PDB file of C-alpha atoms in Angstrom:
ATOM      1  CA  MET A   1     -31.496 -30.177 -15.980  1.00 45.00           C
ATOM      2  CA  LEU A   2     -28.366 -28.960 -17.830  1.00 43.00           C
ATOM      3  CA  ILE A   3     -28.540 -28.126 -21.526  1.00 46.00           C
ATOM      4  CA  VAL A   4     -25.578 -26.855 -23.557  1.00 45.00           C
ATOM      5  CA  LEU A   5     -26.402 -24.654 -26.557  1.00 47.00           C
ATOM      6  CA  GLY A   6     -23.258 -23.512 -28.325  1.00 48.00           C
ATOM      7  CA  ASN A   7     -21.243 -21.503 -25.792  1.00 48.00           C
ATOM      8  CA  ASN A   8     -24.207 -20.966 -23.475  1.00 50.00           C
ATOM      9  CA  ILE A   9     -25.219 -23.185 -20.595  1.00 47.00           C
ATOM     10  CA  MET A  10     -28.856 -23.508 -19.661  1.00 46.00           C
ATOM     11  CA  VAL A  11     -29.813 -24.590 -16.147  1.00 45.00           C
ATOM     12  CA  GLU A  12     -33.468 -25.424 -15.633  1.00 47.00           C
ATOM     13  CA  GLY A  13     -34.442 -22.972 -18.335  1.00 45.00           C
ATOM     14  CA  MET A  14     -32.237 -20.103 -17.067  1.00 46.00           C
ATOM     15  CA  GLU A  15     -29.309 -18.865 -19.112  1.00 49.00           C
ATOM     16  CA  LYS A  16     -26.007 -18.728 -17.241  1.00 51.00           C
ATOM     17  CA  LYS A  17     -23.188 -16.520 -18.379  1.00 53.00           C
ATOM     18  CA  ARG A  18     -20.304 -18.056 -20.290  1.00 54.00           C
ATOM     19  CA  ALA A  19     -17.090 -18.529 -18.354  1.00 56.00           C
ATOM     20  CA  ASP A  20     -15.423 -15.670 -20.234  1.00 59.00           C
ATOM     21  CA  ASP A  21     -18.275 -13.208 -19.561  1.00 67.00           C
ATOM     22  CA  GLN A  22     -18.119 -10.809 -16.625  1.00 81.00           C
ATOM     23  CA  LEU A  23     -19.631 -12.322 -13.488  1.00 86.00           C
ATOM     24  CA  THR A  24     -22.258 -10.490 -11.495  1.00 88.00           C
ATOM     25  CA  ASN A  25     -20.500  -9.189  -8.395  1.00 88.00           C
ATOM     26  CA  PRO A  26     -22.882  -8.468  -5.510  1.00 89.00           C
ATOM     27  CA  VAL A  27     -20.267  -6.543  -3.476  1.00 91.00           C
ATOM     28  CA  THR A  28     -19.183  -3.921  -6.015  1.00 89.00           C
ATOM     29  CA  GLN A  29     -20.995  -1.140  -4.170  1.00 89.00           C
ATOM     30  CA  ARG A  30     -19.717  -2.035  -0.701  1.00 93.00           C
ATOM     31  CA  LEU A  31     -17.395   0.631   0.646  1.00 92.00           C
ATOM     32  CA  GLY A  32     -14.768  -1.734   2.039  1.00 92.00           C
ATOM     33  CA  TYR A  33     -14.599  -3.658  -1.212  1.00 94.00           C
ATOM     34  CA  ARG A  34     -14.238  -0.463  -3.254  1.00 94.00           C
ATOM     35  CA  LEU A  35     -11.543   0.904  -0.934  1.00 94.00           C
ATOM     36  CA  ARG A  36      -9.612  -2.366  -1.176  1.00 95.00           C
ATOM     37  CA  ARG A  37      -9.856  -2.431  -4.983  1.00 95.00           C
ATOM     38  CA  ALA A  38      -8.764   1.197  -5.320  1.00 94.00           C
ATOM     39  CA  SER A  39      -5.890   0.642  -2.896  1.00 94.00           C
ATOM     40  CA  SER A  40      -4.806  -2.532  -4.684  1.00 96.00           C
ATOM     41  CA  ALA A  41      -4.749  -0.774  -8.049  1.00 95.00           C
ATOM     42  CA  MET A  42      -2.783   2.180  -6.688  1.00 95.00           C
ATOM     43  CA  MET A  43      -0.292  -0.026  -4.833  1.00 96.00           C
ATOM     44  CA  ALA A  44       0.260  -2.288  -7.843  1.00 96.00           C
ATOM     45  CA  ASN A  45       1.035   0.739 -10.001  1.00 96.00           C
ATOM     46  CA  LEU A  46       3.296   2.198  -7.315  1.00 97.00           C
ATOM     47  CA  GLY A  47       5.103  -1.125  -6.948  1.00 97.00           C
ATOM     48  CA  ALA A  48       5.754  -1.239 -10.679  1.00 97.00           C
ATOM     49  CA  ALA A  49       7.086   2.334 -10.640  1.00 97.00           C
ATOM     50  CA  LEU A  50       9.368   1.708  -7.645  1.00 98.00           C
ATOM     51  CA  GLU A  51      10.787  -1.436  -9.257  1.00 97.00           C
ATOM     52  CA  ALA A  52      12.898   0.908 -11.388  1.00 96.00           C
ATOM     53  CA  ILE A  53      14.938   1.766  -8.286  1.00 97.00           C
ATOM     54  CA  GLY A  54      14.783  -1.685  -6.711  1.00 97.00           C
ATOM     55  CA  LEU A  55      12.379  -0.849  -3.891  1.00 98.00           C
ATOM     56  CA  ARG A  56       8.996  -2.155  -2.837  1.00 97.00           C
ATOM     57  CA  PRO A  57       6.388   0.315  -1.547  1.00 97.00           C
ATOM     58  CA  VAL A  58       6.932  -0.724   2.088  1.00 97.00           C
ATOM     59  CA  GLU A  59      10.707  -0.261   1.753  1.00 98.00           C
ATOM     60  CA  ALA A  60      10.290   3.136   0.100  1.00 98.00           C
ATOM     61  CA  THR A  61       7.888   4.196   2.849  1.00 98.00           C
ATOM     62  CA  ILE A  62      10.311   3.085   5.556  1.00 98.00           C
ATOM     63  CA  ILE A  63      13.278   4.967   4.088  1.00 98.00           C
ATOM     64  CA  MET A  64      11.140   8.067   3.587  1.00 98.00           C
ATOM     65  CA  LEU A  65      10.030   7.918   7.227  1.00 98.00           C
ATOM     66  CA  ILE A  66      13.620   7.437   8.389  1.00 98.00           C
ATOM     67  CA  GLY A  67      14.732  10.292   6.140  1.00 98.00           C
ATOM     68  CA  ALA A  68      12.142  12.580   7.713  1.00 98.00           C
ATOM     69  CA  ASN A  69      13.078  11.399  11.242  1.00 97.00           C
ATOM     70  CA  PRO A  70      16.849  10.792  11.444  1.00 96.00           C
ATOM     71  CA  ASP A  71      17.928   8.655  14.401  1.00 95.00           C
ATOM     72  CA  CYS A  72      14.391   7.399  14.950  1.00 96.00           C
ATOM     73  CA  ILE A  73      13.844   4.133  16.779  1.00 93.00           C
ATOM     74  CA  GLN A  74      12.955   1.007  14.800  1.00 91.00           C
ATOM     75  CA  SER A  75       9.953   0.239  17.010  1.00 90.00           C
ATOM     76  CA  ASP A  76       8.582   3.758  16.384  1.00 93.00           C
ATOM     77  CA  ILE A  77       8.768   3.179  12.618  1.00 94.00           C
ATOM     78  CA  GLY A  78       6.873  -0.086  13.019  1.00 93.00           C
ATOM     79  CA  ARG A  79       4.249   1.501  15.252  1.00 93.00           C
ATOM     80  CA  THR A  80       3.785   4.457  12.886  1.00 94.00           C
ATOM     81  CA  LEU A  81       3.346   2.204   9.853  1.00 94.00           C
ATOM     82  CA  GLY A  82       1.388  -0.526  11.629  1.00 92.00           C
ATOM     83  CA  ILE A  83       4.102  -3.132  11.007  1.00 93.00           C
ATOM     84  CA  LYS A  84       4.653  -5.803  13.650  1.00 93.00           C
ATOM     85  CA  ARG A  85       8.103  -6.137  15.192  1.00 89.00           C
ATOM     86  CA  ALA A  86       8.544  -9.610  13.704  1.00 92.00           C
ATOM     87  CA  ASN A  87       8.037  -8.109  10.238  1.00 94.00           C
ATOM     88  CA  MET A  88      10.084  -4.952  10.863  1.00 93.00           C
ATOM     89  CA  VAL A  89      13.263  -6.833  11.742  1.00 92.00           C
ATOM     90  CA  PRO A  90      13.755  -8.471   8.316  1.00 96.00           C
ATOM     91  CA  LEU A  91      12.742  -5.267   6.512  1.00 97.00           C
ATOM     92  CA  ILE A  92      15.335  -3.174   8.364  1.00 96.00           C
ATOM     93  CA  THR A  93      17.930  -5.945   8.051  1.00 96.00           C
ATOM     94  CA  ALA A  94      17.453  -6.019   4.271  1.00 97.00           C
ATOM     95  CA  LEU A  95      17.698  -2.215   4.002  1.00 98.00           C
ATOM     96  CA  THR A  96      20.843  -2.300   6.154  1.00 98.00           C
ATOM     97  CA  GLN A  97      22.413  -5.038   4.035  1.00 98.00           C
ATOM     98  CA  ARG A  98      21.735  -2.951   0.927  1.00 98.00           C
ATOM     99  CA  ASP A  99      23.550  -0.028   2.598  1.00 98.00           C
ATOM    100  CA  LEU A 100      20.438   2.165   2.582  1.00 98.00           C
ATOM    101  CA  VAL A 101      19.960   2.305   6.358  1.00 98.00           C
ATOM    102  CA  ARG A 102      22.461   2.561   9.192  1.00 97.00           C
ATOM    103  CA  LYS A 103      21.741   1.203  12.677  1.00 94.00           C
ATOM    104  CA  SER A 104      23.214   2.829  15.783  1.00 92.00           C
ATOM    105  CA  PRO A 105      22.709   1.424  19.280  1.00 88.00           C
ATOM    106  CA  VAL A 106      20.866   3.811  21.604  1.00 84.00           C
ATOM    107  CA  ASP A 107      20.573   1.749  24.766  1.00 81.00           C
ATOM    108  CA  GLY A 108      20.395  -1.913  25.665  1.00 77.00           C
ATOM    109  CA  ARG A 109      17.542  -2.759  23.293  1.00 79.00           C
ATOM    110  CA  SER A 110      16.790   0.261  21.118  1.00 83.00           C
ATOM    111  CA  VAL A 111      18.416   0.942  17.779  1.00 86.00           C
ATOM    112  CA  ALA A 112      18.420   4.349  16.082  1.00 93.00           C
ATOM    113  CA  LEU A 113      17.986   4.359  12.312  1.00 96.00           C
ATOM    114  CA  SER A 114      19.386   6.819   9.817  1.00 97.00           C
ATOM    115  CA  LEU A 115      19.925   6.840   6.087  1.00 98.00           C
ATOM    116  CA  THR A 116      23.299   6.246   4.513  1.00 98.00           C
ATOM    117  CA  PRO A 117      24.308   8.463   1.570  1.00 98.00           C
ATOM    118  CA  LEU A 118      22.989   5.717  -0.727  1.00 98.00           C
ATOM    119  CA  GLY A 119      19.786   5.636   1.340  1.00 98.00           C
ATOM    120  CA  GLU A 120      19.380   9.406   1.021  1.00 98.00           C
ATOM    121  CA  GLU A 121      19.674   9.091  -2.756  1.00 98.00           C
ATOM    122  CA  ALA A 122      17.142   6.226  -2.805  1.00 98.00           C
ATOM    123  CA  CYS A 123      14.829   8.248  -0.559  1.00 98.00           C
ATOM    124  CA  ALA A 124      14.927  11.232  -2.915  1.00 98.00           C
ATOM    125  CA  ARG A 125      14.267   9.013  -5.936  1.00 98.00           C
ATOM    126  CA  ALA A 126      11.431   7.189  -4.157  1.00 98.00           C
ATOM    127  CA  ASN A 127       9.912  10.522  -3.153  1.00 98.00           C
ATOM    128  CA  ARG A 128       9.941  11.726  -6.777  1.00 98.00           C
ATOM    129  CA  ILE A 129       8.356   8.479  -7.977  1.00 98.00           C
ATOM    130  CA  MET A 130       5.701   8.522  -5.252  1.00 98.00           C
ATOM    131  CA  THR A 131       4.895  12.186  -5.883  1.00 98.00           C
ATOM    132  CA  ALA A 132       4.433  11.566  -9.620  1.00 98.00           C
ATOM    133  CA  HIS A 133       2.355   8.481  -8.850  1.00 97.00           C
ATOM    134  CA  GLU A 134       0.060  10.387  -6.466  1.00 95.00           C
ATOM    135  CA  GLN A 135      -0.303  13.256  -8.936  1.00 96.00           C
ATOM    136  CA  ARG A 136      -1.563  10.862 -11.623  1.00 95.00           C
ATOM    137  CA  TYR A 137      -4.454   9.930  -9.341  1.00 93.00           C
ATOM    138  CA  GLU A 138      -5.034  13.382  -7.875  1.00 94.00           C
ATOM    139  CA  GLU A 139      -5.348  14.924 -11.348  1.00 95.00           C
ATOM    140  CA  ARG A 140      -8.442  12.795 -11.934  1.00 94.00           C
ATOM    141  CA  LEU A 141     -10.237  14.484  -9.037  1.00 93.00           C
ATOM    142  CA  THR A 142     -11.323  18.062  -8.508  1.00 95.00           C
ATOM    143  CA  PRO A 143      -9.780  19.822  -5.492  1.00 95.00           C
ATOM    144  CA  GLU A 144     -13.154  19.601  -3.726  1.00 96.00           C
ATOM    145  CA  ILE A 145     -13.463  15.856  -4.298  1.00 95.00           C
ATOM    146  CA  ARG A 146      -9.835  15.310  -3.209  1.00 95.00           C
ATOM    147  CA  GLN A 147     -10.503  17.172   0.041  1.00 96.00           C
ATOM    148  CA  ALA A 148     -13.769  15.315   0.639  1.00 96.00           C
ATOM    149  CA  LEU A 149     -11.966  12.006   0.053  1.00 94.00           C
ATOM    150  CA  GLN A 150      -9.183  12.966   2.478  1.00 95.00           C
ATOM    151  CA  ASP A 151     -11.775  13.980   5.080  1.00 96.00           C
ATOM    152  CA  ALA A 152     -13.706  10.725   4.616  1.00 94.00           C
ATOM    153  CA  LEU A 153     -10.524   8.656   4.911  1.00 93.00           C
ATOM    154  CA  ASP A 154      -9.607  10.512   8.113  1.00 93.00           C
ATOM    155  CA  ILE A 155     -12.985   9.549   9.579  1.00 93.00           C
ATOM    156  CA  LEU A 156     -12.634   5.909   8.532  1.00 91.00           C
ATOM    157  CA  GLU A 157      -9.070   5.647   9.889  1.00 86.00           C
ATOM    158  CA  ARG A 158     -10.287   6.716  13.338  1.00 87.00           C
ATOM    159  CA  GLU A 159     -12.573   3.664  13.566  1.00 77.00           C
ATOM    160  CA  GLU A 160     -11.526   1.427  16.417  1.00 65.00           C
ATOM    161  CA  PRO A 161     -10.255  -2.004  15.312  1.00 69.00           C
ATOM    162  CA  GLY A 162     -12.909  -4.627  15.918  1.00 65.00           C
ATOM    163  CA  ALA A 163     -15.686  -2.058  16.408  1.00 58.00           C
ATOM    164  CA  THR A 164     -19.105  -3.152  15.217  1.00 60.00           C
ATOM    165  CA  ALA A 165     -22.219  -1.194  14.403  1.00 54.00           C
TER     166      ALA A 165
END
């Protein structure tokens, strides 16, 4: 039986929360859920900060990796970042069209990547933004907690894909 009393809904004698009240979330203490939420919040804030220089986090990460590894191979960038080839091609094409990345043929199929002068400037700006962004989060944690978090993340990253308990 459904009874409506003001803004509250009663179902068989049990009060249900109003639509604008916070829902009970049974997964809030699950590690994967918490990691995803923390990552989403950090990435959204980083994305907003990088918008000022016209880059998305993935683009900034790619140019920083290229900047640290001049003449690296596109497939190595994709492998390092866990980006499939089909997704790397349009990313590199867009960065090339914006004159941030230069492609140089290496052999029949491989292409070496390096930053253009404009790409080097964007890389430096992205690095400053990302450093400031990370510091905002790191300042909330003690050095001991930061190290413990890094250690825990290292352990979790080593988990084999598809592994089950």
